[in-house]
Every structure is written in C-alpha cells, then in structure tokens.
Coordinates of C-alpha atoms in Angstrom, one line a residue:
M1 CA -91.1 35.2 125.7
Q2 CA -87.7 36.7 126.6
I3 CA -86.9 37.0 122.9
I4 CA -90.1 39.0 122.3
Q5 CA -89.2 41.3 125.2
N6 CA -85.7 41.9 123.9
L7 CA -87.1 42.7 120.4
K8 CA -89.5 45.2 121.9
K9 CA -86.7 46.9 123.8
E10 CA -84.6 47.1 120.6
L11 CA -87.5 48.5 118.6
K12 CA -88.1 51.1 121.3
K13 CA -84.4 52.2 121.0
L14 CA -84.7 52.5 117.2
I15 CA -87.9 54.6 117.5
F16 CA -86.2 56.8 120.1
A17 CA -83.1 57.3 118.0
Y18 CA -85.1 58.1 114.9
R19 CA -87.2 60.7 116.7
F20 CA -84.1 62.1 118.3
M21 CA -82.4 62.7 114.9
R22 CA -85.5 64.5 113.8
I23 CA -85.5 67.0 116.6
V24 CA -81.8 67.8 116.1
Q25 CA -82.8 69.7 113.1
L26 CA -85.1 72.0 115.2
P27 CA -84.0 75.3 116.7
Y28 CA -82.5 75.4 120.2
G29 CA -85.7 76.5 122.0
S30 CA -88.1 74.4 120.0
F31 CA -89.9 71.5 121.6
G32 CA -91.1 70.3 118.2
A33 CA -91.2 66.5 118.2
G34 CA -90.1 66.5 121.9
G35 CA -93.5 65.2 123.0
N36 CA -93.3 62.2 120.7
L37 CA -89.8 61.6 121.7
S38 CA -90.7 61.7 125.4
D39 CA -93.6 59.3 124.7
A40 CA -91.1 56.9 123.3
A41 CA -88.7 57.2 126.2
I42 CA -91.2 57.2 129.2
D43 CA -92.1 54.1 131.1
P44 CA -94.0 53.5 134.3
K45 CA -90.8 53.3 136.4
S46 CA -89.4 56.6 135.0
L47 CA -92.8 58.4 135.5
N48 CA -93.0 57.1 139.1
Q49 CA -89.5 58.4 139.8
I50 CA -90.4 61.9 138.5
V51 CA -93.7 61.9 140.5
Q52 CA -91.8 60.9 143.7
F53 CA -89.2 63.7 143.1
L54 CA -91.9 66.4 142.5
S55 CA -93.9 65.1 145.6
R56 CA -91.1 66.2 148.0
T57 CA -93.0 69.5 148.6
E58 CA -96.6 70.0 149.7
M59 CA -97.2 72.3 146.8
G60 CA -96.0 69.6 144.4
R61 CA -98.2 67.0 146.0
I62 CA -101.2 69.3 145.7
A63 CA -100.5 70.1 142.1
L64 CA -100.2 66.4 141.2
A65 CA -103.4 65.6 143.0
E66 CA -105.5 68.5 141.5
K67 CA -103.8 68.6 138.0
K68 CA -105.1 72.1 137.4
P69 CA -104.3 73.7 134.0
L70 CA -102.8 77.2 134.0
G71 CA -105.9 78.7 132.3
K72 CA -106.3 81.6 129.8
I73 CA -103.7 84.3 129.6
D74 CA -104.5 87.8 128.2
L75 CA -101.2 89.4 127.3
Q76 CA -102.7 92.8 126.6
Q77 CA -104.3 92.9 130.0
L78 CA -101.1 91.7 131.8
H79 CA -99.2 94.4 129.9
Q80 CA -101.2 97.1 131.7
L81 CA -99.8 96.0 135.1
P82 CA -97.0 97.9 136.8
S83 CA -93.7 97.3 135.0
N84 CA -92.1 95.5 137.9
T85 CA -94.7 92.8 138.2
L86 CA -94.5 89.2 136.9
G87 CA -97.5 89.7 134.7
Y88 CA -96.1 92.8 132.9
I89 CA -92.6 91.4 132.5
Y90 CA -94.0 88.1 131.2
A91 CA -96.3 89.8 128.8
D92 CA -93.5 92.1 127.6
H93 CA -91.3 89.0 127.1
M94 CA -94.0 87.3 125.0
L95 CA -94.9 90.4 122.9
K96 CA -91.3 91.4 122.2
N97 CA -90.4 87.9 121.0
G98 CA -93.5 87.4 119.0
L99 CA -94.7 84.6 121.2
T100 CA -98.3 83.5 121.8
P101 CA -99.6 82.3 125.2
P102 CA -100.0 78.5 125.5
P103 CA -103.4 77.1 124.5
V104 CA -105.9 76.7 127.2
R105 CA -105.7 73.1 128.3
E106 CA -108.6 71.0 129.5
H107 CA -108.3 69.1 132.8
T108 CA -106.7 65.7 132.5
S109 CA -106.5 62.9 135.0
D110 CA -103.5 61.4 133.2
T111 CA -100.4 62.2 135.2
Y112 CA -97.9 62.0 132.3
R113 CA -100.1 64.2 130.1
Y114 CA -100.6 66.7 132.9
L115 CA -96.8 67.0 133.4
F116 CA -96.2 67.5 129.7
N117 CA -98.9 70.1 129.5
Y118 CA -97.5 71.8 132.6
V119 CA -94.1 72.1 131.0
M120 CA -95.6 73.6 127.8
E121 CA -97.7 76.1 129.8
T122 CA -95.0 77.3 132.2
H123 CA -91.8 77.2 130.0
D124 CA -91.9 80.9 129.1
I125 CA -92.8 81.9 132.7
W126 CA -89.7 80.0 133.8
H127 CA -87.7 81.9 131.2
V128 CA -88.8 85.1 132.9
V129 CA -88.4 84.2 136.5
T130 CA -84.9 82.7 135.8
G131 CA -83.8 85.7 133.7
S132 CA -83.1 83.4 130.7
N133 CA -83.1 85.1 127.3
T134 CA -84.6 83.4 124.2
D135 CA -81.3 83.1 122.5
K136 CA -79.4 79.8 122.3
C137 CA -77.7 80.3 125.6
G138 CA -80.9 81.3 127.3
E139 CA -82.7 78.2 126.0
I140 CA -79.9 75.9 127.3
Q141 CA -79.9 77.7 130.7
V142 CA -83.7 77.4 131.2
E143 CA -83.6 73.7 130.0
T144 CA -80.8 72.9 132.4
F145 CA -82.6 74.7 135.2
S146 CA -85.7 72.6 134.4
L147 CA -83.8 69.4 134.5
A148 CA -82.6 70.2 138.0
Q149 CA -86.2 71.0 138.9
F150 CA -87.7 67.9 137.3
Y151 CA -84.8 65.4 137.8
P152 CA -84.8 62.6 136.6
A153 CA -86.9 63.6 133.5
R154 CA -85.6 62.2 130.2
F155 CA -87.5 65.0 128.4
W156 CA -85.0 67.7 129.5
V157 CA -82.0 65.4 129.1
V158 CA -83.1 64.8 125.5
L159 CA -83.5 68.5 124.7
L160 CA -80.1 69.3 126.2
A161 CA -78.5 66.4 124.3
K162 CA -80.1 67.7 121.1
N163 CA -78.8 71.2 121.7
F164 CA -75.2 70.1 122.5
L165 CA -75.2 68.0 119.3
K166 CA -76.3 71.1 117.4
T167 CA -73.5 73.0 119.1
A168 CA -71.0 70.3 118.0
I169 CA -72.3 70.4 114.4
E170 CA -73.2 74.1 113.9
D171 CA -72.0 76.3 116.7
M172 CA -68.6 75.3 118.1
D173 CA -67.7 78.9 118.3
L174 CA -70.4 79.2 121.0
C175 CA -69.3 76.1 122.9
S176 CA -67.9 78.1 125.9
Q177 CA -71.0 80.2 126.3
H178 CA -73.3 77.2 126.0
M179 CA -71.3 75.4 128.7
E180 CA -71.5 78.4 131.0
A181 CA -75.3 78.5 130.5
F182 CA -75.5 74.8 131.2
V183 CA -73.6 75.1 134.5
R184 CA -75.4 78.3 135.6
G185 CA -78.8 76.7 134.9
W186 CA -78.0 73.6 136.8
I187 CA -76.7 75.5 139.9
M188 CA -79.7 77.9 139.8
G189 CA -82.1 75.0 139.5
Q190 CA -80.4 73.2 142.5
Q191 CA -80.4 76.3 144.7
A192 CA -83.9 77.4 144.0
Q193 CA -87.0 76.2 145.8
S194 CA -89.1 73.8 143.8
L195 CA -91.1 75.8 141.2
F196 CA -93.4 72.9 140.4
G197 CA -97.0 73.7 141.4
V198 CA -96.4 77.4 141.9
P199 CA -99.8 79.0 141.1
W200 CA -98.5 81.5 138.6
N201 CA -101.9 82.8 137.6
T202 CA -102.3 84.2 141.1
L203 CA -99.0 86.0 141.1
W204 CA -99.3 88.2 138.0
E205 CA -99.6 91.4 140.1
Q206 CA -96.6 90.5 142.5
P207 CA -93.2 92.2 141.8
L208 CA -90.9 89.8 140.1
D209 CA -88.0 90.5 142.4
E210 CA -90.1 89.4 145.4
I211 CA -91.0 86.2 143.6
R212 CA -87.4 85.4 142.9
A213 CA -86.4 86.1 146.5
E214 CA -89.2 83.9 147.8
L215 CA -88.1 81.1 145.5
N216 CA -84.4 81.6 146.0
I217 CA -83.8 82.1 142.3
R218 CA -80.3 83.8 142.0
S219 CA -78.9 84.6 138.6
Y220 CA -75.7 85.8 140.2
L221 CA -74.0 82.8 141.8
G222 CA -71.3 84.6 143.8
S223 CA -67.9 85.8 142.9
E224 CA -66.1 82.5 143.4
L225 CA -68.6 80.5 141.3
E226 CA -68.9 83.1 138.7
A227 CA -65.1 83.1 138.3
A228 CA -65.0 79.3 138.2
I229 CA -67.5 78.9 135.3
K230 CA -66.0 81.6 133.1
W231 CA -64.2 80.2 130.1
R232 CA -60.6 81.1 130.1
G233 CA -60.4 81.4 126.3
E234 CA -58.4 84.6 126.2
E235 CA -55.8 83.2 128.6
I236 CA -55.4 80.0 126.5
T237 CA -55.3 82.0 123.3
A238 CA -52.6 84.3 124.7
K239 CA -50.5 81.3 125.8
S240 CA -50.9 79.6 122.4
E241 CA -49.6 82.7 120.6
L242 CA -46.6 82.8 122.9
V243 CA -45.6 79.3 121.8
G244 CA -46.5 79.9 118.2
V245 CA -49.7 77.8 118.1
K246 CA -52.1 79.0 115.4

C-alpha cells in the first residue's frame, strides 16, 4: 500500500512539472493552463488552509457560505458613470486594453471551483484597485498582492514562479523592475484589508479613492520603504566603471 501511495505522489509531481513547463511559455498576465496546474497541486489540506485564511473576516465567511458569482458586467453602461468611480475606471481599463468582462458564472456549491471562479472574475478589478498596469511589472505586482491576500494558495505561487522563470530566460534586463513590483505587491497586499468577499458589483458608483482608503490600499509605501526597494543599479554601474569593470 505504501508503495502505491509513493507512486501516486511521484506521478502527481510529474504531472505538476509538465503543466508548469507548459505555462512558462504563456505571457506574464495569462492564466492559461493555470487552472489545470492548480488542479494538479491542490489537495484537501491545502484547500482547508486557504479557507481558514479567508475566513478570518466576517465578509470572507459570508462569501464562502453564499458563493455568489459576480454577475453580468456591462462595460458600456459602466463607462457612462462619473470618471472617478470604480465602474468607470474599471470599464476604461478593460476597453483600453481590449479586454472582455469575465463570463457570467453559475452558482456552484464546490468551494474550490468557487474560489477559482472568484479569482477569474475579480482579477482585473484588483488590477484597478491596486493601480497595477497590465504590463509585465503590473502583472507581477497584482499577482504578488493576490498571494498576500490568498496566502497560502499554490496558484499564485505557481504564477509568480512562472513569471520569474520567464524573467530569467527572456527578460533579465527587467529583473530589477520585476523585483520592485514583487516587493511592492507583497507589502500592499499585507497592509490592505482583506479584499476577499468585497461585493464589487455594488460599488461601481463609488469613487475609487474612497474604496482604496476604506480598504487601506496604498500604492505609495512611504519614503523609507520606497527608497529601500529601489534598485541601486546606477550606483553599482558607476562604481563598476571606476574600477574598470565592463
């Protein structure tokens, strides 16, 4: 029996590794095969840990109990709202980037499927409320923010691991910017109130600045932290030139 259990564990590792290498080929912000990869990595213990983490707040407990989908989003209608509202800024973000709203999800009683659907539905909303662009740095920032908010979810660790492997293979010239985005997203996610369970579809008409203030989402971390996370590339380059390092 133990031999069979060990073989199952090894097979699961192989499946996980295979699916991981597939998503490395995808763009930074693409979830792509992430769902299948997360399926391969999740287990009852991990899911229970995530549920316990998200249940720290009453809003999270209610969301997990009710499992309500986000519902239909009309970008053109939201784009008619005042320009300082969440709805307008979200719609503008989606339209300018050629993005479509998430599909309307049916209610599910399965906790894991609900959490995965929730991430898919709210990802671009979190882009907006955290002030994260859709470029490579912005994707890393919002994914790290999400990891802090959903810790300990393997899904976000996998996506970040994929993006850092892509950085090592394709974008080493962006390494410092990516590390800054990683640190900024983690600190923002730790400082912010829990976003899980926020009823976004009731907040479209509220000013985005008010929502950020209520949730303690701060893109500027303070002068000391801002200075600490900045890459000292120019200083190192200057010193290298002084000693003749090319």
